[in-house]
Every structure is written in C-alpha cells, then in structure tokens.
Coordinates of C-alpha atoms and ligand atoms in Angstrom, one line a residue:
M1317 CA 0.0 0.0 0.0
T1318 CA 1.3 3.5 -0.9
E1319 CA 1.8 6.0 1.9
F1320 CA -0.2 8.7 0.1
D1321 CA -3.8 8.9 -1.1
Y1322 CA -2.7 9.9 -4.6
D1323 CA 0.5 9.9 -6.7
L1324 CA -0.5 13.4 -8.1
F1325 CA -2.9 16.1 -6.9
V1326 CA -3.4 18.7 -9.5
I1327 CA -5.0 22.0 -8.4
G1328 CA -6.8 23.7 -11.3
A1329 CA -8.3 22.1 -14.4
G1330 CA -7.1 24.6 -17.0
S1331 CA -4.8 24.1 -20.0
G1332 CA -1.7 23.1 -18.0
G1333 CA -3.4 21.1 -15.2
V1334 CA -5.7 19.0 -17.4
R1335 CA -2.9 18.1 -19.8
A1336 CA -0.5 17.2 -16.9
A1337 CA -3.2 15.2 -15.1
R1338 CA -4.1 13.1 -18.2
V1339 CA -0.6 12.4 -19.3
A1340 CA 0.5 11.5 -15.7
A1341 CA -2.5 9.2 -15.4
N1342 CA -1.6 7.5 -18.6
T1343 CA 1.7 6.4 -17.0
G1344 CA -0.4 4.4 -14.5
A1345 CA -0.2 7.1 -11.7
K1346 CA -3.2 7.6 -9.4
V1347 CA -4.2 11.2 -10.2
V1348 CA -6.9 13.6 -8.9
I1349 CA -7.7 17.1 -10.2
A1350 CA -9.6 19.8 -8.3
E1351 CA -11.5 22.6 -10.1
E1352 CA -13.3 25.3 -8.3
F1353 CA -15.1 26.8 -11.3
R1354 CA -15.4 24.9 -14.6
V1355 CA -13.2 22.2 -16.1
G1356 CA -11.3 23.7 -19.1
G1357 CA -10.0 26.7 -17.3
T1358 CA -9.5 30.2 -18.6
C1359 CA -8.8 29.4 -22.2
V1360 CA -11.8 27.3 -22.8
I1361 CA -14.3 28.9 -20.5
R1362 CA -13.4 32.7 -20.6
G1363 CA -10.3 33.2 -22.7
C1364 CA -9.0 32.1 -26.1
V1365 CA -12.0 30.1 -27.3
P1366 CA -15.0 32.4 -26.5
K1367 CA -12.8 35.4 -27.5
K1368 CA -12.0 33.9 -30.9
L1369 CA -15.7 33.2 -31.5
F1370 CA -16.4 36.9 -30.7
V1371 CA -13.6 37.9 -33.1
Y1372 CA -15.3 35.9 -35.9
A1373 CA -18.6 37.5 -35.1
S1374 CA -17.1 41.0 -35.1
R1375 CA -15.6 40.5 -38.6
F1376 CA -18.8 39.8 -40.5
G1377 CA -20.0 43.4 -40.5
K1378 CA -17.0 44.6 -42.5
D1379 CA -17.2 41.5 -44.8
F1380 CA -20.8 42.5 -45.7
K1381 CA -19.6 46.0 -46.7
D1382 CA -16.6 44.7 -48.6
A1383 CA -18.8 42.4 -50.7
K1384 CA -20.7 45.3 -52.3
N1385 CA -18.1 46.3 -54.9
Y1386 CA -17.7 42.6 -55.8
G1387 CA -21.3 42.7 -57.0
W1388 CA -23.2 41.5 -53.9
T1389 CA -26.3 43.2 -52.7
V1390 CA -26.6 42.8 -49.0
D1391 CA -29.6 44.2 -47.2
E1392 CA -28.7 46.4 -44.2
P1393 CA -27.2 43.7 -41.9
S1394 CA -28.3 43.6 -38.3
F1395 CA -26.7 41.9 -35.3
D1396 CA -28.3 40.1 -32.4
W1397 CA -26.1 39.8 -29.3
P1398 CA -28.2 37.3 -27.4
T1399 CA -27.9 34.9 -30.3
L1400 CA -24.1 35.1 -30.3
I1401 CA -24.0 34.6 -26.5
A1402 CA -26.3 31.6 -26.6
N1403 CA -24.4 29.9 -29.4
K1404 CA -21.0 30.7 -27.7
D1405 CA -22.3 29.1 -24.5
I1406 CA -23.4 26.0 -26.3
E1407 CA -19.9 25.6 -27.8
I1408 CA -18.2 26.2 -24.4
D1409 CA -20.5 23.6 -22.8
R1410 CA -19.6 21.2 -25.5
L1411 CA -15.9 21.7 -24.9
N1412 CA -16.3 21.6 -21.2
A1413 CA -18.0 18.2 -21.6
I1414 CA -15.2 16.9 -23.8
Y1415 CA -12.6 17.9 -21.3
I1416 CA -14.5 16.1 -18.5
K1417 CA -14.9 13.0 -20.8
N1418 CA -11.2 12.9 -21.6
L1419 CA -10.2 13.2 -17.9
N1420 CA -12.6 10.3 -17.1
A1421 CA -11.2 8.3 -20.0
S1422 CA -7.7 8.6 -18.5
N1423 CA -9.0 7.6 -15.1
V1424 CA -8.3 11.0 -13.5
Q1425 CA -10.6 11.7 -10.6
I1426 CA -12.3 15.1 -10.8
L1427 CA -13.2 17.0 -7.6
D1428 CA -15.6 19.9 -7.9
T1429 CA -14.0 22.0 -5.2
R1430 CA -11.6 24.7 -4.3
A1431 CA -8.3 23.1 -3.0
V1432 CA -5.8 24.7 -0.7
V1433 CA -2.3 23.5 0.1
R1434 CA -1.8 22.5 3.7
G1435 CA 1.7 21.0 3.5
P1436 CA 4.3 19.5 1.2
H1437 CA 2.0 16.5 0.6
T1438 CA -1.3 17.7 2.0
V1439 CA -4.2 19.4 0.3
Y1440 CA -7.4 20.6 1.9
L1441 CA -10.7 20.3 0.0
L1442 CA -13.0 23.1 0.8
N1443 CA -16.4 21.5 -0.2
E1444 CA -15.6 18.1 1.4
D1445 CA -13.9 19.7 4.4
I1446 CA -11.2 17.0 4.4
E1447 CA -7.5 16.7 3.9
V1448 CA -6.0 14.3 1.4
T1449 CA -2.3 13.5 0.7
A1450 CA -0.3 13.1 -2.5
R1451 CA 3.3 12.2 -3.3
T1452 CA 3.4 15.2 -5.7
I1453 CA 1.2 18.4 -5.8
L1454 CA 0.9 20.4 -9.1
I1455 CA -0.3 24.0 -8.8
A1456 CA -2.0 24.9 -12.0
T1457 CA -4.4 27.6 -10.8
G1458 CA -3.8 30.1 -13.6
G1459 CA -4.4 33.8 -13.3
A1460 CA -7.3 36.2 -13.0
P1461 CA -8.1 39.7 -14.3
F1462 CA -6.9 42.4 -12.0
V1463 CA -8.4 45.9 -11.6
P1464 CA -6.2 48.3 -9.6
E1465 CA -8.0 50.0 -6.6
F1466 CA -9.0 53.6 -7.1
P1467 CA -12.3 55.5 -6.5
G1468 CA -15.1 53.8 -8.4
S1469 CA -12.9 50.9 -9.6
D1470 CA -15.6 48.4 -8.6
H1471 CA -17.8 49.9 -11.4
A1472 CA -15.5 48.4 -14.0
I1473 CA -16.0 45.0 -15.6
T1474 CA -13.2 42.7 -16.8
S1475 CA -12.9 40.2 -19.7
N1476 CA -14.7 37.6 -17.4
E1477 CA -18.0 39.6 -17.5
A1478 CA -17.5 40.8 -21.1
F1479 CA -18.4 37.2 -22.2
H1480 CA -21.8 37.4 -20.5
L1481 CA -23.1 41.0 -21.0
P1482 CA -26.9 41.0 -20.9
A1483 CA -26.9 43.5 -23.8
L1484 CA -24.4 45.3 -26.0
P1485 CA -23.7 48.9 -24.8
Q1486 CA -24.0 51.7 -27.3
N1487 CA -20.6 52.9 -26.3
M1488 CA -17.9 51.7 -23.9
V1489 CA -14.5 52.6 -22.5
I1490 CA -11.8 49.9 -22.5
V1491 CA -8.8 50.6 -20.3
G1492 CA -5.5 48.9 -21.2
G1493 CA -3.0 48.6 -24.0
G1494 CA -2.2 44.9 -24.0
Y1495 CA -3.4 42.2 -26.3
I1496 CA -6.7 41.5 -24.4
A1497 CA -7.6 45.3 -24.4
V1498 CA -6.8 45.6 -28.1
E1499 CA -8.7 42.5 -29.1
F1500 CA -11.8 43.5 -27.2
A1501 CA -11.6 47.0 -28.7
G1502 CA -11.7 45.4 -32.1
I1503 CA -14.5 42.9 -31.1
F1504 CA -16.9 45.5 -29.7
A1505 CA -16.1 48.1 -32.5
G1506 CA -16.8 45.4 -35.1
L1507 CA -20.1 44.7 -33.4
G1508 CA -21.1 48.4 -33.7
V1509 CA -20.2 49.7 -30.2
E1510 CA -18.5 53.1 -30.1
V1511 CA -15.2 52.3 -28.4
T1512 CA -12.9 54.6 -26.5
Q1513 CA -9.6 52.9 -25.5
L1514 CA -7.6 54.5 -22.8
Y1515 CA -4.0 53.5 -22.2
R1516 CA -1.5 55.2 -20.0
G1517 CA 1.5 54.2 -22.1
E1518 CA 3.0 55.9 -25.2
Q1519 CA 1.7 53.2 -27.6
I1520 CA -0.5 50.1 -27.5
L1521 CA 1.0 46.6 -27.3
R1522 CA 4.2 47.1 -25.3
G1523 CA 6.7 44.4 -26.1
F1524 CA 5.6 43.9 -29.7
D1525 CA 7.6 45.2 -32.7
D1526 CA 7.2 49.0 -33.1
D1527 CA 6.1 48.7 -36.7
L1528 CA 3.3 46.4 -35.6
R1529 CA 2.3 48.7 -32.8
N1530 CA 2.3 51.9 -34.9
N1531 CA 0.5 50.4 -37.9
L1532 CA -2.1 48.7 -35.8
Y1533 CA -2.8 51.9 -34.0
D1534 CA -3.3 53.7 -37.3
E1535 CA -5.7 50.9 -38.5
M1536 CA -7.7 50.9 -35.3
V1537 CA -8.1 54.6 -35.4
R1538 CA -9.1 54.3 -39.1
R1539 CA -11.8 51.9 -38.0
G1540 CA -13.2 54.5 -35.6
I1541 CA -11.8 53.4 -32.3
D1542 CA -10.9 56.5 -30.2
I1543 CA -7.6 55.5 -28.7
Q1544 CA -6.3 58.0 -26.1
L1545 CA -2.7 57.3 -25.2
N1546 CA -1.0 58.7 -22.1
S1547 CA -4.4 58.5 -20.4
D1548 CA -4.7 57.5 -16.7
V1549 CA -8.1 56.9 -15.1
K1550 CA -8.5 58.8 -11.8
E1551 CA -12.1 58.0 -10.9
I1552 CA -15.2 56.2 -12.2
S1553 CA -18.6 57.4 -10.9
L1554 CA -22.2 56.7 -11.8
A1555 CA -23.8 59.2 -14.2
G1556 CA -27.4 58.5 -15.2
S1557 CA -27.7 55.0 -16.4
G1558 CA -24.0 54.9 -17.3
Y1559 CA -20.6 56.1 -15.9
R1560 CA -18.5 59.2 -15.8
V1561 CA -14.7 58.4 -16.2
D1562 CA -12.4 61.2 -14.9
L1563 CA -8.9 61.1 -16.3
A1564 CA -5.7 62.4 -14.6
N1565 CA -5.3 65.0 -17.4
G1566 CA -8.6 66.6 -16.4
D1567 CA -10.6 65.2 -19.3
T1568 CA -13.9 63.4 -18.7
V1569 CA -15.5 60.6 -20.7
Y1570 CA -19.2 59.6 -20.3
T1571 CA -19.9 56.0 -21.2
D1572 CA -22.4 53.1 -20.9
L1573 CA -19.7 50.6 -19.7
V1574 CA -16.1 50.5 -18.5
M1575 CA -14.0 47.4 -19.1
Y1576 CA -10.6 47.0 -17.5
A1577 CA -7.9 44.9 -19.2
T1578 CA -4.8 46.3 -17.6
G1579 CA -3.3 43.0 -16.5
R1580 CA -3.8 39.6 -14.8
K1581 CA -2.6 38.3 -11.5
P1582 CA -1.4 34.8 -10.7
N1583 CA -4.1 32.9 -8.7
T1584 CA -2.1 32.3 -5.5
F1585 CA -4.2 34.3 -3.0
N1586 CA -5.2 32.2 0.0
L1587 CA -3.8 29.1 -1.6
G1588 CA -1.8 28.2 1.4
L1589 CA 1.5 28.4 -0.4
E1590 CA 3.4 30.8 1.9
K1591 CA 2.5 28.8 5.0
T1592 CA 3.8 25.7 3.3
G1593 CA 7.1 27.4 2.4
V1594 CA 6.5 27.7 -1.3
E1595 CA 8.2 30.9 -2.5
I1596 CA 6.2 33.4 -4.5
D1597 CA 7.4 36.6 -6.1
R1598 CA 6.1 40.2 -5.5
K1599 CA 3.4 39.8 -8.1
G1600 CA 2.2 36.6 -6.5
A1601 CA 3.6 34.2 -9.1
V1602 CA 5.0 30.9 -7.9
I1603 CA 8.8 30.8 -8.3
V1604 CA 9.9 27.6 -10.0
D1605 CA 13.1 26.3 -11.6
E1606 CA 13.5 25.2 -15.2
F1607 CA 11.7 21.9 -14.4
S1608 CA 8.7 23.8 -12.8
Q1609 CA 9.8 22.6 -9.3
T1610 CA 9.0 25.1 -6.4
S1611 CA 11.1 25.7 -3.3
I1612 CA 9.3 22.7 -1.8
P1613 CA 10.6 19.6 -3.7
S1614 CA 7.2 17.7 -3.8
I1615 CA 5.3 20.8 -5.1
Y1616 CA 5.5 21.9 -8.8
A1617 CA 3.7 24.7 -10.7
V1618 CA 2.9 25.2 -14.3
G1619 CA 1.1 27.8 -16.5
D1620 CA 0.0 31.3 -15.8
V1621 CA 0.4 30.9 -12.0
T1622 CA 4.2 31.0 -12.6
D1623 CA 3.9 34.1 -14.9
R1624 CA 6.5 32.9 -17.4
V1625 CA 4.9 33.1 -20.9
N1626 CA 1.2 33.3 -20.3
L1627 CA -0.3 31.4 -23.2
T1628 CA -2.2 28.2 -23.4
P1629 CA 0.2 26.2 -25.6
V1630 CA 3.0 27.1 -23.1
A1631 CA 1.0 26.0 -20.1
I1632 CA 0.4 22.7 -22.0
R1633 CA 4.1 22.3 -22.8
E1634 CA 5.0 23.0 -19.2
G1635 CA 2.4 20.4 -18.0
M1636 CA 3.9 17.8 -20.4
A1637 CA 7.5 18.6 -19.4
F1638 CA 6.5 18.2 -15.7
V1639 CA 5.2 14.7 -16.4
E1640 CA 8.3 13.7 -18.3
T1641 CA 10.4 15.0 -15.4
V1642 CA 8.5 13.5 -12.5
F1643 CA 6.7 10.5 -13.9
K1644 CA 9.0 9.3 -16.7
N1645 CA 12.4 10.0 -15.1
N1646 CA 13.3 12.2 -18.0
P1647 CA 14.1 15.7 -16.7
T1648 CA 12.6 18.1 -19.4
S1649 CA 12.5 21.8 -19.5
V1650 CA 10.6 24.0 -21.9
D1651 CA 12.2 26.1 -24.7
Y1652 CA 10.7 29.5 -24.6
D1653 CA 12.5 30.9 -27.7
D1654 CA 10.6 31.8 -30.8
I1655 CA 7.1 31.1 -29.7
A1656 CA 4.7 32.3 -32.4
T1657 CA 1.9 34.4 -31.2
A1658 CA -1.1 36.3 -32.6
V1659 CA -3.1 39.3 -31.6
F1660 CA -6.7 38.8 -32.9
S1661 CA -7.1 42.5 -33.5
E1662 CA -8.6 44.0 -36.6
P1663 CA -6.5 43.6 -38.7
E1664 CA -4.8 40.6 -37.1
L1665 CA -1.1 40.4 -36.0
G1666 CA 1.1 37.4 -36.2
T1667 CA 4.6 37.4 -34.9
V1668 CA 7.5 35.1 -34.2
G1669 CA 11.0 35.7 -32.9
L1670 CA 12.7 39.0 -31.9
T1671 CA 11.4 42.5 -32.4
E1672 CA 13.7 44.9 -34.3
A1673 CA 14.8 46.5 -31.0
Q1674 CA 15.5 43.1 -29.4
A1675 CA 17.4 41.9 -32.5
R1676 CA 19.5 45.1 -32.7
E1677 CA 20.4 44.7 -29.0
K1678 CA 21.3 41.0 -29.4
Y1679 CA 23.0 41.0 -32.8
G1680 CA 24.0 44.6 -33.4
D1681 CA 24.2 44.4 -37.1
I1682 CA 20.8 43.4 -38.6
D1683 CA 19.0 43.8 -41.9
I1684 CA 15.4 44.7 -42.2
Y1685 CA 13.0 43.8 -45.0
K1686 CA 9.7 45.5 -44.9
S1687 CA 6.7 45.9 -47.1
L1688 CA 3.5 47.9 -46.4
F1689 CA 0.9 47.5 -49.1
K1690 CA -2.8 47.5 -49.9
P1691 CA -4.0 43.9 -50.0
M1692 CA -5.4 42.7 -53.3
K1693 CA -8.9 42.0 -51.9
H1694 CA -9.3 45.7 -51.0
T1695 CA -8.3 47.1 -54.5
I1696 CA -11.9 46.3 -55.4
S1697 CA -13.7 46.4 -52.0
G1698 CA -12.3 50.0 -51.6
R1699 CA -11.5 49.5 -48.0
D1700 CA -8.7 51.7 -46.8
T1701 CA -6.4 49.3 -45.0
K1702 CA -2.8 48.1 -45.2
T1703 CA -0.9 44.8 -44.7
L1704 CA 2.6 44.8 -43.2
M1705 CA 5.3 42.2 -43.7
K1706 CA 8.6 42.6 -41.9
V1707 CA 11.5 40.2 -41.8
I1708 CA 14.5 40.8 -39.5
V1709 CA 17.8 39.1 -40.3
D1710 CA 21.0 38.8 -38.3
A1711 CA 23.5 40.2 -40.8
G1712 CA 26.3 38.2 -39.4
T1713 CA 24.8 34.7 -40.0
D1714 CA 22.0 35.6 -42.5
R1715 CA 19.6 33.9 -40.1
V1716 CA 16.0 35.2 -39.9
V1717 CA 15.5 36.1 -36.3
G1718 CA 12.1 37.7 -36.4
V1719 CA 9.0 38.0 -38.6
H1720 CA 6.1 40.4 -37.9
I1721 CA 2.9 40.6 -39.9
M1722 CA -0.2 42.7 -39.8
G1723 CA -3.0 41.5 -42.0
P1724 CA -5.7 38.9 -42.5
D1725 CA -4.7 35.4 -41.3
S1726 CA -1.3 36.6 -40.0
G1727 CA -1.8 34.3 -37.0
E1728 CA -2.0 31.3 -39.3
M1729 CA 1.1 32.5 -41.2
A1730 CA 3.1 33.0 -37.9
Q1731 CA 2.4 29.5 -36.8
V1732 CA 4.0 28.1 -40.0
L1733 CA 6.8 30.6 -40.0
G1734 CA 7.5 29.5 -36.5
I1735 CA 8.8 26.2 -37.9
A1736 CA 11.2 27.9 -40.3
I1737 CA 12.5 30.2 -37.6
K1738 CA 12.9 27.2 -35.2
M1739 CA 14.8 25.4 -37.9
R1740 CA 17.1 28.5 -38.1
A1741 CA 16.2 29.3 -41.6
T1742 CA 18.3 32.0 -43.3
K1743 CA 17.2 34.8 -45.6
A1744 CA 18.8 32.8 -48.4
D1745 CA 16.4 30.0 -47.5
F1746 CA 13.5 32.4 -47.7
D1747 CA 14.8 33.7 -51.0
A1748 CA 15.2 30.2 -52.4
T1749 CA 11.5 29.5 -51.7
V1750 CA 9.4 30.0 -54.8
A1751 CA 6.5 32.4 -54.2
L1752 CA 2.9 31.3 -54.0
H1753 CA 1.0 33.7 -56.2
P1754 CA -1.3 35.6 -55.6
T1755 CA -1.0 35.7 -51.8
A1756 CA -0.1 38.3 -49.3
S1757 CA 2.6 36.1 -47.8
E1758 CA 4.5 35.8 -51.0
E1759 CA 6.0 39.1 -50.0
L1760 CA 7.9 37.2 -47.3
V1761 CA 10.0 35.4 -49.9
T1762 CA 10.2 38.1 -52.5
M1763 CA 11.5 41.0 -50.5
R1764 CA 15.1 41.6 -51.9
D1765 CA 15.9 45.2 -50.9
K1766 CA 17.0 46.0 -47.4
W1767 CA 14.9 48.6 -45.8
Q1768 CA 16.6 51.9 -45.4
P1769 CA 15.4 54.4 -42.9
P1770 CA 14.1 57.7 -44.4
E1771 CA 16.9 60.2 -44.6
A1772 CA 15.6 62.2 -41.7
E1773 CA 15.9 59.2 -39.4
V1774 CA 19.5 58.5 -40.3
S1775 CA 21.8 60.0 -37.7
Q1776 CA 24.2 62.5 -39.2
Ligands
FAD2885 C1 -9.6 37.0 -22.5 C2 -8.4 36.1 -22.7 C3 -8.0 35.7 -23.9 C4 -6.9 34.9 -24.1 N1 -6.5 34.5 -25.4 C5 -5.5 33.7 -25.5 C6 -5.1 33.3 -26.9 O1 -5.7 33.7 -27.9 N2 -4.1 32.4 -27.0 C7 -3.4 31.9 -25.9 O2 -2.5 31.1 -26.1 N3 -3.8 32.3 -24.6 C8 -4.8 33.1 -24.4 N4 -5.1 33.5 -23.2 C9 -4.3 33.0 -22.0 C10 -4.7 31.6 -21.7 O3 -6.1 31.5 -21.4 C11 -3.9 31.2 -20.5 O4 -2.5 31.3 -20.7 C12 -4.1 29.7 -20.1 O5 -5.5 29.5 -19.8 C13 -3.3 29.3 -18.9 O6 -3.6 28.0 -18.5 P1 -3.4 27.6 -17.0 O7 -3.5 26.1 -17.0 O8 -2.1 28.1 -16.4 O9 -4.5 28.2 -16.1 P2 -6.1 28.4 -16.4 O10 -6.5 28.0 -17.7 O11 -6.4 29.8 -15.9 O12 -6.7 27.4 -15.4 C14 -6.6 27.5 -14.0 C15 -7.8 26.8 -13.3 O13 -7.6 26.7 -12.0 C16 -8.8 26.9 -11.3 N5 -8.5 27.2 -9.9 C17 -7.8 28.3 -9.4 N6 -7.6 28.2 -8.1 C18 -8.1 27.1 -7.7 C19 -8.2 26.4 -6.5 N7 -7.6 26.9 -5.4 N8 -8.8 25.2 -6.4 C20 -9.4 24.6 -7.5 N9 -9.3 25.2 -8.7 C21 -8.7 26.4 -8.8 C22 -9.5 28.0 -12.0 O14 -10.9 28.1 -11.8 C23 -9.1 27.6 -13.5 O15 -10.1 26.8 -14.1 C24 -6.2 34.4 -23.0 C25 -6.6 34.7 -21.7 C26 -7.7 35.6 -21.5 C27 -8.1 36.0 -20.2

C-alpha cells in the first residue's frame, strides 16, 4: 500500500493542469484534479475560445460591406447579441464536456471543489472539508483579471464579465493597451459599439515590434476606435444609467460601460503556499526552476500561475515537461524561444522571434526587409487598409530572427513561419522558396531590398 492517497494532486483544471493530469494518469499514476469553477480553465471557458468566437462574429460586419463592390447586394445587416452569447455558451458547454470526458477516460478523478495547500504532501478540499495526501502536488491555478484599486474601480467589468453582458452597450471605454484590451476593442467596435480605448503608455502593445504597434494603432483609429494614449483613469462614478470616467489629465468621458484589461494576477491568493514554504514573487507568481519545481521539492507549478509566458500552448508544454520529469524519469525543460503568437485584432497580428529593437540589441548588425501594401482584396472592395510584412535578419549569419505581420490570417502565417525560424532558416532559404501567387505572404519570400530608414531618421 502506498503511503499517500494519490500519486499526483493537480489544483486547477485549465490548460496546464488538465494536460498534466491526463498524461501522468496514462503512465499508471493515481491522479486527482480539483477545479473550483469549470473544467477547461480560462482558455476554454473565458479566454482564447470564446474570444475567438467573438472575433469571428465581429468581422462579418465589414465583410458584408466589402462584398458590395464585388457585386453582392446585402440588405442592411443587423446583429443580435443574445444569439451570439447563446451559441457561444453551447460551444463552451460542448468543450467543457469533452474535457471532462477525456479526464474520465484517462482515469483522472475530478473533484468539484476549491483546493488549498496545507503541507508538502497535503491538500485541503473546501467542499468536502477533508485533507488528502499526494506524493506530488501540481499548482496549475492560472491567473485572474486584476483591476487596480481607485475611486469607483468596482464599477469596471473585466474580460470575465464581457463574455456574459446581458446587452451590447451603445458605447464603452476599454482601459488597457495589452493584447486583451486591443482584441476586445476590435471585437466591440466590429459589433457596432463606439469604443474609446484609454491607455496610459506611449503606444499600445508594449513588447511587440514597433512597426506592428504603430501600424495597428493607425488601423484601429481608421476603424473609428478612439484611442487615447498617455491617459490615466482617476475615478469612475455613476452618471445617469452609465458612468463618468475622470482622467488624470482633467478630461472626462461619459460611457455606458467601462472594461478594464490592464493586467492579470497569478491565482495564489489564499492558496496556502506561503504557510507551506512555497516561495512566490512580489506579483504573487509561484517561483519555479527550469523543471517547474518550487522551493518545496514535492510541489510543482505550471502555467500562468508561474507568470512565465502566459499562453495556453505554453501551459500545456510545461504540463507535459512536468510529467516527463516527475513520472517518466526524464528531466525536461521548456524552450521559450521563438514562440509564435497572434493578436486577434482588426487587422490581425502574427509574430515570431525577436522584435527589431531586441534583434538590434542582441546581434547589433541586422538587416530589415519591410513591405507595407494594400492587400489585393481591397483594391476592389475599396477598404482603406494596409498589410505589413517585416523580416528581421541577423546580418552576421543571414539567419531570420524575427517575422512580424499585420493583415488577414497573419496568426496562421506566424504558426507556419515558427517552424522555419525554429529550424534556423536563413534569408537565403526564404529567397530560395518560390513564391505562391497571388497571396499576401509571397512578400515574405520576394523582398530583396534591405529597408533603409528615411533620410531624416539617419543620424548625421
Ligand atoms: C480574454 C483572454 C484571452 C486569451 N486569449 C489567448 C489566446 O488567444 N491564446 C493563448 O494562447 N492564450 C490566451 N489567453 C491566455 C490563456 O487563457 C492562459 O494562458 C491559459 O489558460 C493558462 O492556463 P493555466 O492552466 O495556467 O490556467 P487556467 O487555464 O487559468 O486554469 C486554472 C484553473 O484553476 C482553477 N483554480 C484556481 N484556483 C483554484 C483552487 N484553489 N482550487 C481549484 N481550482 C482552482 C481556475 O478556476 C481555473 O479553471 C487568454 C486569456 C484571456 C483571459
């Protein structure tokens, strides 16, 4: 008889926890997973999946308009928010059921409860009011939206509530400049809401390549989103049936709804970690080594709760590496380089590798290939929009170290480009690839002239 109730106790049935639980159970381990909300976690229930469904919904409006010059007659389109919410919920329920089914099929026991760590091998189950023991505990509790405290901050909703609004507002304020704020600005604007986006920084999407940031800003403004940079919210108060938002610069915005997307916080509050001796950082993230092991050897952590790279495929990778390390005696760490990512803005961004600034700092001498053009589809539709393709090359080795795209399906392109970059493709490899015509991405293999900064930008 084993000295513990379980071989593995996973806290949190999101992307990282579910994958780790299933793969560990498939090795023959006795595994249990506790979930306090819904199996599937942020990505499935109130993150990537419902968001992408909203993105699809938001793009039809412009497609109807673009069809006109192609000969289509489309009656004045109208949009029904409750239909979208109902159908989105059906899809989320379906995915939730699949996740549960897959856990059952792998013989993972599911506990519908909040779990709290009570010791290196002990977990307390809130609903059952009992303690259980496990040889290994995996913290996979993810993160949650965070609204800073200021007068009236409790009036603001977050992305969690945005997925369940009873009705679409006529206008709204979205606060934040990260990818979630940018995506929701595009979603709501596409659905006909007048959107004001307030961001206290100099430009949206800090951390992304500057060309993507600047060009997406232009495109969002062209689509009617009122982006106010260098704007800090001082206070939110009730005004009639809506809100009054007072800014630090003295301006005031009246709006139906305020959504905050200024950041997320690791879910470690009241999780019992400090008492058990598990170290967390100032932001509340669990501190782990390259094998996701915490300061307590029997406790590991994966996914957003560790605040490394907060994306679903990364949480899944970390979960699988954890199982290799602990259950297959094969210490495995995750390679965080060149992770392709997308921003499902309008237009979309796809990116992989280093930004121009990062590449310049790392390699010094770099070559830039850049093309900003009107996509073929819009020569006839008449839409005023641009596509951007940018390739960054380490001049010393000819290796392509970054690719940044703004335009339709750029997320799909970035995923495939990620393979080439991971294989250390050179600019010569890109050039040797025959173009696929007519596509937007053929630009990536046909750009021959290095980009030269305009004369004014060249230092004298
Ligand atoms: C609006 C939005 C859009 C996003 N879009 C994308 C995207 O397009 N692409 C992408 O890759 N990523 C996206 N993400 C990020 C992605 O959702 C996360 O990186 C991913 O879900 C992290 O997985 P995880 O396993 O670490 O945690 P989560 O998926 O957050 O799962 C943690 C689970 O633990 C549960 N839990 C917490 N504490 C306890 C406890 N004490 N006891 C029991 N259960 C507990 C929670 O209820 C939750 O279900 C998005 C996130 C948001 C919010």
